[in-house]
XYZ file of C-alpha atoms in Angstrom:
705
model
C 99.761 125.344 160.958
C 98.631 121.628 161.102
C 95.241 122.480 162.294
C 94.568 125.103 159.634
C 95.635 122.710 156.928
C 93.620 119.908 158.431
C 90.659 122.441 158.646
C 91.164 123.341 154.899
C 91.204 119.701 153.946
C 87.935 118.916 155.858
C 86.212 122.081 154.258
C 87.250 120.979 150.732
C 85.415 117.808 150.910
C 82.793 117.322 148.139
C 79.518 118.944 149.313
C 76.492 116.412 149.316
C 73.525 118.448 148.821
C 70.307 117.695 151.093
C 66.970 116.653 148.782
C 64.938 119.752 148.155
C 61.795 119.977 150.472
C 58.409 119.367 148.842
C 55.037 117.977 149.272
C 54.073 114.440 148.125
C 50.996 112.212 147.607
C 51.937 109.453 150.069
C 54.801 108.221 152.238
C 56.242 105.971 149.559
C 56.531 108.703 147.137
C 58.593 110.767 149.805
C 60.879 108.172 150.509
C 61.499 107.349 146.966
C 62.210 110.985 146.278
C 64.692 111.387 149.027
C 66.475 107.882 148.296
C 66.743 108.863 144.452
C 68.188 112.381 145.291
C 70.433 110.817 148.204
C 72.011 108.197 145.551
C 72.642 110.969 142.930
C 74.916 112.824 145.612
C 76.746 109.586 146.814
C 74.794 108.597 150.082
C 72.206 106.068 151.003
C 69.277 107.014 153.264
C 67.720 104.550 155.606
C 64.499 104.667 157.702
C 65.417 105.771 161.430
C 61.646 106.185 162.784
C 58.365 105.510 161.105
C 54.907 105.754 162.230
C 53.371 104.854 159.159
C 50.374 107.282 159.045
C 51.880 110.234 160.783
C 55.779 110.818 160.440
C 58.977 109.008 158.916
C 62.498 110.229 159.785
C 65.431 109.151 157.332
C 69.138 109.424 158.073
C 72.274 108.625 156.364
C 73.119 105.149 156.144
C 77.000 105.502 155.630
C 77.532 107.137 158.753
C 80.486 109.463 159.846
C 84.029 109.146 161.823
C 85.497 105.939 162.495
C 85.195 104.663 166.035
C 88.631 103.892 167.466
C 89.445 103.532 171.089
C 93.114 103.846 170.441
C 94.708 106.938 171.483
C 96.739 108.780 168.867
C 100.117 107.650 168.007
C 101.620 111.154 168.527
C 99.087 112.946 171.217
C 101.394 116.219 170.845
C 100.813 116.551 167.056
C 96.770 115.862 166.914
C 96.174 113.843 163.572
C 93.298 114.818 161.763
C 92.638 111.336 160.452
C 93.060 108.571 162.945
C 94.064 105.181 161.868
C 91.161 102.517 161.329
C 91.077 99.605 163.791
C 89.837 96.279 162.568
C 86.485 95.983 163.029
C 85.452 99.663 163.709
C 82.645 101.051 161.664
C 81.296 104.753 160.637
C 78.246 105.918 162.632
C 76.644 109.038 163.816
C 76.154 110.864 160.580
C 74.221 114.141 161.691
C 72.181 114.012 158.184
C 68.250 113.782 159.168
C 65.166 114.617 157.046
C 61.530 114.174 158.307
C 58.190 113.555 156.380
C 54.955 114.400 158.154
C 51.486 114.071 157.176
C 49.671 117.105 156.931
C 46.336 117.565 155.408
C 46.393 114.502 153.390
C 49.683 115.036 151.915
C 53.406 114.479 153.254
C 55.550 117.406 153.837
C 59.252 116.807 153.546
C 61.435 119.166 155.788
C 65.422 119.061 156.203
C 66.139 118.830 159.938
C 69.993 118.744 159.238
C 71.121 118.182 155.693
C 74.969 118.151 156.571
C 77.326 115.008 156.530
C 80.586 114.233 158.065
C 82.013 111.986 155.441
C 82.890 112.078 151.772
C 80.545 110.796 149.245
C 80.544 107.449 147.759
C 82.270 107.412 144.257
C 80.718 104.380 143.258
C 77.133 103.636 144.923
C 77.400 99.878 144.133
C 80.237 99.927 146.871
C 77.557 100.394 149.530
C 75.978 97.370 151.237
C 72.385 98.647 150.337
C 73.372 97.739 146.561
C 73.321 94.114 147.860
C 69.882 94.411 149.519
C 67.025 92.403 148.248
C 63.762 94.372 147.485
C 60.319 93.424 149.209
C 59.363 91.451 146.027
C 62.866 89.549 145.932
C 62.459 88.458 149.451
C 58.969 87.162 148.688
C 60.137 85.290 145.527
C 62.927 83.894 147.664
C 60.544 82.400 150.116
C 58.519 80.944 147.447
C 61.386 79.429 145.612
C 62.937 78.063 149.163
C 59.603 76.265 149.545
C 59.831 74.966 145.903
C 62.965 73.416 146.869
C 65.372 75.426 144.841
C 69.106 76.075 145.991
C 70.891 79.685 146.592
C 72.678 79.909 143.388
C 69.293 78.776 141.452
C 67.445 81.352 143.349
C 69.786 84.104 142.634
C 70.075 83.025 138.650
C 66.247 83.351 138.550
C 66.075 86.851 140.317
C 68.981 88.089 138.054
C 66.654 87.411 134.953
C 64.433 90.234 135.908
C 66.980 92.431 137.747
C 70.340 91.974 135.909
C 72.030 94.691 138.127
C 71.553 92.620 141.405
C 74.855 92.473 143.294
C 73.497 90.255 145.921
C 75.544 86.759 146.465
C 74.464 83.246 146.962
C 75.718 84.000 150.708
C 72.987 86.866 151.082
C 70.574 84.323 149.822
C 71.325 81.794 152.138
C 71.189 84.615 155.156
C 67.668 85.488 154.114
C 66.686 81.834 153.932
C 68.136 81.367 157.530
C 65.849 84.376 158.747
C 62.898 82.754 157.092
C 63.534 79.441 158.724
C 63.745 81.365 162.044
C 60.512 83.088 161.471
C 61.798 86.440 162.126
C 62.022 87.994 158.570
C 60.826 91.412 158.343
C 60.066 92.676 154.839
C 60.568 96.327 156.110
C 64.331 95.449 156.867
C 65.050 94.324 153.569
C 63.269 97.192 151.807
C 66.107 99.104 149.575
C 65.696 102.881 149.511
C 67.935 102.947 146.292
C 66.048 103.669 142.822
C 64.938 100.666 141.130
C 65.144 100.551 137.256
C 61.824 101.036 135.353
C 61.806 97.528 134.036
C 62.004 96.017 137.540
C 59.321 98.646 138.605
C 56.931 97.448 136.079
C 57.791 93.793 136.938
C 56.973 94.639 140.571
C 53.560 96.252 139.829
C 52.641 93.292 137.790
C 53.362 90.899 140.748
C 52.116 93.056 143.522
C 48.495 94.207 142.691
C 48.039 97.666 143.004
C 45.236 99.035 145.408
C 43.268 100.769 142.284
C 43.059 97.307 140.840
C 41.156 95.721 143.924
C 38.165 97.580 143.436
C 34.953 96.048 142.138
C 34.588 97.695 139.561
C 38.143 98.993 139.532
C 38.975 102.583 140.085
C 40.979 104.474 137.243
C 44.294 105.711 139.071
C 46.043 109.054 138.962
C 49.628 109.059 137.520
C 51.677 111.229 139.923
C 55.559 111.306 139.897
C 55.751 108.107 138.130
C 53.411 106.157 140.326
C 49.922 105.075 139.627
C 48.046 105.533 142.777
C 44.450 105.398 144.044
C 42.886 108.868 144.596
C 41.717 109.602 147.869
C 38.699 111.250 146.485
C 35.352 109.521 147.868
C 33.384 111.148 144.780
C 33.649 109.166 141.380
C 31.986 108.823 137.894
C 30.764 105.550 136.571
C 32.489 104.596 133.157
C 29.430 102.908 131.440
C 29.777 100.585 128.580
C 27.318 101.985 126.089
C 26.407 98.614 124.564
C 25.567 96.740 127.982
C 24.958 99.621 130.494
C 27.581 97.580 132.747
C 29.840 99.620 134.954
C 33.488 98.980 133.418
C 35.320 101.254 135.902
C 34.955 104.334 138.169
C 36.915 107.431 137.595
C 37.923 109.558 140.719
C 37.217 113.235 140.969
C 40.932 114.346 141.626
C 41.414 116.201 144.850
C 43.072 119.674 144.955
C 46.081 117.904 146.805
C 46.525 115.292 144.693
C 46.442 118.125 141.592
C 49.022 119.994 143.553
C 51.199 116.780 144.001
C 50.911 116.252 140.172
C 52.041 119.719 139.453
C 55.025 119.531 141.974
C 56.196 116.329 140.259
C 55.988 117.537 136.677
C 58.125 120.869 137.988
C 60.508 118.654 139.827
C 60.997 116.372 136.548
C 61.336 119.559 134.120
C 64.990 120.460 134.706
C 66.652 117.235 134.232
C 64.181 116.299 131.497
C 64.793 119.468 129.434
C 68.465 118.771 129.816
C 67.881 115.104 128.552
C 69.557 115.031 125.124
C 67.255 114.949 122.322
C 68.351 111.887 120.991
C 67.532 110.073 124.318
C 64.273 111.515 124.401
C 63.721 110.173 120.746
C 64.701 106.717 121.793
C 62.132 106.639 124.417
C 59.648 107.457 121.810
C 60.795 104.694 119.432
C 60.447 102.297 122.406
C 56.975 103.825 123.229
C 55.670 103.266 119.476
C 56.864 99.708 119.635
C 55.034 98.914 122.975
C 51.868 100.569 121.374
C 52.327 98.153 118.491
C 52.560 95.362 120.631
C 49.218 96.390 122.832
C 47.368 97.815 119.946
C 44.721 95.164 120.378
C 44.340 95.420 124.296
C 43.946 99.351 123.642
C 41.202 98.936 120.688
C 39.012 96.569 122.945
C 39.387 98.769 126.038
C 38.156 101.674 123.598
C 35.389 99.642 122.141
C 34.283 98.705 125.774
C 34.206 102.323 127.020
C 33.272 104.374 123.956
C 31.443 101.624 121.933
C 32.881 102.204 118.632
C 33.487 99.223 116.401
C 36.837 97.580 117.043
C 37.913 98.244 113.536
C 37.370 102.047 114.186
C 38.941 101.626 117.617
C 42.111 100.370 116.052
C 42.375 103.068 113.666
C 41.965 105.423 116.590
C 45.199 103.815 118.037
C 47.004 103.656 114.668
C 46.412 107.514 113.984
C 47.921 108.345 117.422
C 50.927 105.891 116.623
C 51.560 108.079 113.682
C 51.889 111.148 116.008
C 54.405 109.051 118.056
C 56.383 107.983 115.146
C 56.568 111.393 114.001
C 57.984 112.508 117.379
C 60.568 109.971 116.891
C 62.150 112.678 114.703
C 61.422 115.946 116.372
C 65.053 116.832 116.644
C 65.294 117.666 113.121
C 62.260 120.000 113.391
C 63.672 121.863 116.515
C 66.794 122.926 114.661
C 67.267 126.647 115.167
C 68.610 129.399 112.833
C 72.407 130.873 112.824
C 73.367 134.191 111.130
C 77.035 134.904 110.980
C 78.870 138.267 111.508
C 75.610 140.401 111.670
C 77.787 142.969 112.870
C 81.411 143.422 113.399
C 82.459 140.084 114.633
C 78.809 139.361 116.071
C 76.955 136.005 115.321
C 73.331 135.696 116.240
C 71.519 132.449 116.405
C 68.065 131.256 117.762
C 67.391 127.952 119.579
C 63.983 126.436 120.631
C 63.651 125.509 124.230
C 60.727 123.813 126.164
C 58.056 125.949 128.162
C 57.914 123.961 131.205
C 54.875 122.081 132.473
C 51.951 121.754 129.871
C 48.627 120.327 130.263
C 45.794 118.721 127.853
C 42.252 118.331 128.055
C 40.790 115.292 126.163
C 37.203 114.680 124.746
C 35.727 111.172 124.616
C 35.693 110.765 120.682
C 39.318 109.552 120.326
C 40.454 108.087 123.661
C 43.898 107.283 122.193
C 44.756 109.203 119.414
C 43.959 113.025 120.801
C 46.144 112.150 124.260
C 48.960 110.866 121.787
C 48.232 114.165 119.912
C 49.144 116.081 122.937
C 51.707 114.505 125.135
C 53.988 112.648 122.522
C 54.944 116.016 120.961
C 54.958 118.104 124.292
C 57.491 115.604 126.210
C 59.667 115.052 123.153
C 60.214 118.899 122.938
C 61.416 118.518 126.460
C 58.233 119.518 128.549
C 56.575 117.992 131.133
C 52.698 117.099 131.073
C 49.609 116.971 133.084
C 46.713 114.906 131.305
C 43.350 115.184 131.778
C 41.539 112.529 129.733
C 37.927 112.324 129.253
C 35.897 110.982 132.289
C 33.573 108.924 129.830
C 36.529 106.854 128.656
C 39.837 107.290 130.434
C 41.261 103.674 130.127
C 43.076 103.931 126.906
C 45.162 107.221 128.188
C 45.936 105.180 131.296
C 47.051 102.471 129.277
C 49.163 104.740 127.160
C 50.809 106.161 130.094
C 51.554 102.697 131.469
C 53.500 102.106 128.133
C 55.199 105.506 128.265
C 56.472 104.457 131.713
C 57.535 101.089 130.432
C 59.462 102.795 127.537
C 61.620 104.630 130.012
C 59.889 108.046 130.368
C 61.290 109.399 133.675
C 59.135 109.982 136.895
C 57.062 112.958 136.729
C 57.208 113.753 132.835
C 53.864 112.478 132.146
C 51.366 112.727 134.817
C 47.285 112.109 134.747
C 44.635 113.497 136.662
C 40.777 112.977 136.513
C 37.727 114.761 136.943
C 34.975 117.079 135.273
C 34.586 120.818 135.293
C 36.227 121.578 138.547
C 39.795 119.901 137.544
C 39.442 121.706 134.126
C 39.012 125.127 135.863
C 41.798 124.347 138.200
C 44.053 123.511 134.988
C 43.092 126.871 133.300
C 43.909 128.811 136.597
C 47.145 127.292 137.886
C 49.933 129.597 137.435
C 52.822 126.699 136.881
C 51.170 125.342 133.784
C 52.477 127.364 130.817
C 50.463 125.948 128.064
C 46.887 124.171 127.624
C 45.699 121.957 124.856
C 42.008 121.398 124.274
C 39.718 119.447 122.006
C 36.090 119.351 122.810
C 32.621 120.778 122.335
C 32.600 124.722 121.443
C 30.905 125.596 124.742
C 33.724 124.292 126.802
C 36.355 125.154 124.375
C 35.480 128.840 124.662
C 35.527 128.765 128.284
C 38.762 127.029 128.582
C 40.319 129.642 126.117
C 39.152 132.885 127.832
C 39.922 131.373 131.092
C 43.516 130.130 130.410
C 44.436 133.011 128.038
C 43.442 135.468 130.721
C 46.201 133.702 132.981
C 48.786 134.462 130.240
C 48.911 130.795 129.201
C 49.497 129.351 125.786
C 46.041 127.971 124.419
C 45.134 125.759 121.568
C 41.246 124.746 121.265
C 39.834 122.566 118.701
C 36.255 123.252 119.076
C 32.776 122.450 117.495
C 32.130 119.644 114.811
C 29.848 120.499 111.598
C 31.699 119.249 108.270
C 29.824 119.633 105.056
C 30.316 117.636 101.615
C 29.161 119.299 98.273
C 28.093 116.914 95.818
C 27.955 117.940 92.153
C 25.982 116.449 89.510
C 29.009 115.008 87.656
C 30.266 113.311 90.593
C 30.984 109.465 90.554
C 27.991 107.928 91.785
C 29.495 104.755 93.491
C 32.676 106.500 95.144
C 30.631 109.405 96.318
C 27.916 107.359 97.861
C 30.808 105.072 99.743
C 32.580 108.422 100.997
C 29.135 109.888 102.189
C 28.092 106.599 103.903
C 31.481 106.037 105.570
C 32.380 109.346 106.807
C 28.738 110.135 107.812
C 27.720 107.096 109.983
C 31.338 105.827 110.856
C 31.938 105.811 114.597
C 28.440 106.313 115.061
C 28.873 109.956 113.820
C 30.689 110.956 116.886
C 34.216 111.794 115.115
C 34.886 115.536 114.898
C 35.748 115.003 111.517
C 32.496 113.185 110.405
C 30.339 114.419 107.213
C 27.291 115.647 109.113
C 25.894 117.678 106.239
C 25.893 116.909 102.292
C 24.741 119.883 99.966
C 23.494 118.439 96.633
C 23.940 120.619 94.101
C 21.201 120.385 91.267
C 19.022 118.547 93.973
C 18.925 115.231 96.042
C 16.630 113.113 93.784
C 19.062 111.330 91.750
C 20.892 110.318 94.791
C 18.205 109.415 97.394
C 17.253 106.015 96.558
C 20.714 104.412 96.526
C 21.947 106.445 99.514
C 18.892 105.185 101.741
C 19.765 101.662 100.292
C 23.327 101.798 101.561
C 22.431 103.373 104.688
C 19.967 100.464 105.556
C 22.627 97.904 104.737
C 24.738 99.182 107.473
C 24.903 96.741 110.676
C 24.106 98.327 114.017
C 25.538 96.136 116.795
C 28.035 96.213 119.885
C 31.433 97.125 118.540
C 32.740 93.894 119.855
C 30.729 91.786 117.249
C 32.661 91.215 114.012
C 31.562 93.224 110.911
C 29.935 96.051 112.980
C 29.445 98.972 110.947
C 27.681 101.462 113.747
C 28.165 100.818 117.531
C 26.174 102.710 120.163
C 26.596 106.118 121.055
C 28.602 107.098 124.220
C 25.884 107.683 126.740
C 22.088 107.835 127.139
C 22.211 111.553 127.656
C 23.769 111.527 124.105
C 21.052 109.485 122.663
C 18.360 111.506 124.016
C 19.928 114.706 122.559
C 20.272 113.306 119.119
C 16.571 111.751 119.191
C 15.406 115.322 120.453
C 17.474 117.290 117.487
C 15.880 114.744 115.023
C 12.405 115.447 116.217
C 12.991 119.221 116.247
C 14.055 119.041 112.514
C 11.026 116.992 111.472
C 8.824 119.599 113.513
C 10.512 122.495 111.592
C 9.665 120.882 108.302
C 12.480 118.423 107.510
C 11.692 115.106 105.856
C 12.875 112.080 107.837
C 13.903 109.626 105.015
C 15.410 107.031 107.196
C 14.483 106.998 110.864
C 16.988 105.032 113.152
C 15.789 106.168 116.655
C 13.789 103.075 117.402
C 16.189 100.277 116.366
C 16.561 97.356 118.832
C 19.693 95.089 118.870
C 18.772 91.698 120.012
C 20.507 90.831 123.375
C 21.408 94.526 123.924
C 18.256 96.176 124.524
C 19.565 98.678 126.920
C 22.283 99.801 124.479
C 22.674 103.362 123.460
C 22.045 102.316 119.709
C 20.857 104.792 117.189
C 20.509 103.581 113.654
C 21.653 105.600 110.546
C 19.256 108.540 110.007
C 18.922 110.731 107.105
C 17.083 113.900 107.082
C 16.303 115.982 103.825
C 14.856 119.263 103.133
C 17.187 120.716 106.071
C 17.363 124.406 106.275
C 20.178 126.568 107.916
C 17.667 127.861 110.275
C 16.974 124.410 111.930
C 18.225 123.365 115.250
C 19.783 120.255 113.905
C 21.943 122.403 111.485
C 22.973 124.951 113.955
C 23.919 122.526 116.763
C 26.307 119.733 116.902
C 24.568 116.497 116.326
C 27.247 114.187 117.110
C 25.327 110.906 116.190
C 24.582 108.718 112.987
C 22.796 111.568 111.369
C 23.035 112.717 107.799
C 21.570 116.076 107.005
C 20.774 116.562 103.154
C 20.630 120.157 101.949
C 20.097 121.257 98.134
C 21.867 124.136 96.301
C 21.170 125.448 92.603
C 24.690 126.014 91.967
C 28.666 125.429 93.254
C 28.209 129.235 94.462
C 25.319 128.567 96.644
C 26.488 125.568 97.987
C 29.921 127.194 99.079
C 27.873 130.221 100.595
C 26.082 127.667 102.595
C 29.506 126.238 103.901
C 30.790 129.563 104.736
C 27.967 130.924 106.718
C 28.199 127.964 109.113
C 30.182 128.985 112.246
C 31.456 125.273 112.587
C 33.145 125.073 109.482
C 35.674 122.544 110.476
C 36.401 120.832 107.019
C 34.658 120.581 103.697
C 34.667 118.289 100.776
C 33.665 118.333 97.046
C 32.822 115.271 94.783
C 33.140 116.093 91.384
C 35.097 115.243 88.086
C 35.516 118.876 87.159
C 38.979 120.278 87.868
C 37.717 123.911 87.402
C 35.053 123.226 89.963
C 36.931 121.740 92.226
C 39.770 124.498 92.019
C 37.008 127.149 92.572
C 35.854 125.175 96.004
C 39.326 125.010 97.184
C 40.091 128.608 96.580
C 36.638 130.206 97.753
C 35.874 127.573 100.731
C 36.632 129.094 104.288
C 37.611 126.102 106.260
C 40.672 124.720 107.420
C 40.697 121.023 105.875
C 39.402 120.631 102.293
C 38.879 117.021 100.634
C 38.456 116.732 96.733
C 36.870 113.405 96.185
C 37.360 112.221 99.511
C 35.866 112.719 102.889
C 37.495 114.925 105.528
C 40.123 112.923 107.622
C 42.623 113.864 110.598
C 45.437 115.261 108.845
C 49.034 113.347 108.911
C 51.173 114.290 111.995
C 53.817 115.921 109.768
C 51.164 118.347 108.330
C 48.772 120.584 110.637
C 45.442 120.240 112.040
C 44.570 123.775 110.654
C 40.961 125.605 111.095
C 39.659 128.721 110.403
C 36.500 130.404 111.910
C 35.884 130.255 115.797
C 36.498 126.305 115.301
C 39.815 127.038 116.534
C 40.787 129.320 119.686
C 44.564 129.983 119.828
C 47.297 131.313 117.752
C 48.791 127.807 117.012
C 47.603 124.618 115.569
C 48.038 120.894 116.535
C 50.593 118.532 114.770
C 53.293 119.208 112.476
C 55.724 122.180 112.628
C 52.765 124.243 114.606
C 52.739 121.736 117.442
C 56.390 122.125 117.779
C 55.877 125.884 117.708
C 53.228 125.637 120.336
C 55.369 123.522 122.879
C 58.600 125.508 122.443
C 59.727 129.129 122.613
C 62.393 130.649 120.627
C 65.623 132.022 122.310
C 67.734 134.416 120.145
C 71.300 134.620 121.277
C 73.999 137.245 120.170
C 77.600 136.666 120.812
C 81.004 138.319 120.118
C 84.389 137.083 120.777
C 87.492 139.333 120.911
C 91.036 138.113 121.236
C 93.066 139.858 123.977
C 96.217 141.655 122.454
C 99.501 139.888 123.614
C 100.899 141.813 126.656
C 97.541 143.807 127.332
C 95.552 143.528 130.427
C 92.349 141.555 130.125
C 90.536 144.605 131.974
C 91.130 147.000 129.147
């Protein structure tokens, strides 16, 4: 009877699960995964065996049964639990997991997932909680050489790690080992998870490998860690004003992409169950950090993209508005409830996240468009794979660093790099549930067809050809300021630029003053003060713009202002194009049918408002349109009959506020749900309808009846 009861007690011990097997980008990520999972279960792992480039064996650091050489007090009645003898310790826990390197990745397998001891109720009770990290050991060495006492050293260590449980005696023991010359950093490495603030401080002290390259290589973000890609192929990020190589973008390998997907899938269950208020707090902290580093972000955008600093600042500011909007998304995710739709039956709907989502970004807004995508997606409870533009990826990586610093859990946001191949991989991957894309029409159509064929949700904002209609009664100064600012700002590389102006009644009254204002614009590097127009993104872009201008002239257009041969002193090799104005443009010309994406203003003429509206409606890239007039009747007619998603009246087209929707008609938008606002939440969530009925069981009756 005693044996049965004892066996029952042992079987009722709380179960400690082994970590789920998986694939990891490197050895450190595998160890971190096992260590974090172990702590959540109440045990701590330690490295039992390691060949750094081949295998790592991890075991349980707690041990199992007590060693006791004493015989049982009563040998006739075998005791289940022996008395602990002074000096005895726990040993020989059978738990063991193995990580092996296979084809460039580390594969985790569970060799023995059982334990022969109970879990720790408080992990801080374990001696590992008092271990010093590698960085802390190095700091102890530096402070010892500087003459600091153990208590002084401990006080300084706790400034960066308030949860440190070590005592001055532990510091003294480390100092003793340092004096003996037998300190091994590996022996002090803790496998318990570090808090994000400590991790970020560690990264700032220990320079990562991707920063040690010259020029630096842009890292991938996989599972909360910025890691240098193993790919040998890369793309140079060129400063368009100087032609200097700012950095290099690796072409993410297929194994690294799979690791990013694995990290996102692993993070999704816990992140979706994180209370929405906590997700909002992270967004609040995120927007605070963006404000703190907005100048650094703007400078990076100027160096990689070329736009003027004031335009780069606005780029970050527009994205920041989306983050601020995400701070209040909980209110917009409230479902609906209908009481007593049938006899005692209630029905309600709830919004749930999709899972792993992905975003593919263009070059024109390096900060705003990534924030368009992942801010809303992760706040709704999804995890995200972001593919920045290979031409200017720096801002996206900096934003990801701030998101990690804000407390975004490992794996919620991941970044991969590449070009066409990685885009195809994103479209084909079965684990990705939704794809957001902004970019050229050709690429957008490809993404939409390929991703939707896989059953994914897709939103593609493609093409850019915005019109302004100028009526004869429009205010001269206000209209000219709007045309010049919206037509040439950002070197005309913004998707909401006014590339075409239709003058009702003729261009003649406007031409001279329009030319005067265009020639007054300052063309110089974006880092210079008072810059109006910076360089275009690349030499290839400059060549395309020049070709379209020449093609228009050959087709009969009048070159009113020619900015192709402009020279900027000291920056002769920059991709500069001055403001260019073409008149007598016809709808059959190549410059009108294609996306110009440069500081080129196309001027057309119409006899009346009906003809002007017809010109706009016939263009397949009708992103947005504005009208400049003092007549409310004309403005209302324009608003009603124009077939575009964004309409401006006496203002140029601009990106909408995040609480509204980035709407679009025609083939410009491919997909069912638009960006931003409530539509963005609808895209990144799905509705689940629940019907419920509760019946009281009559007293004295069986519950089975």
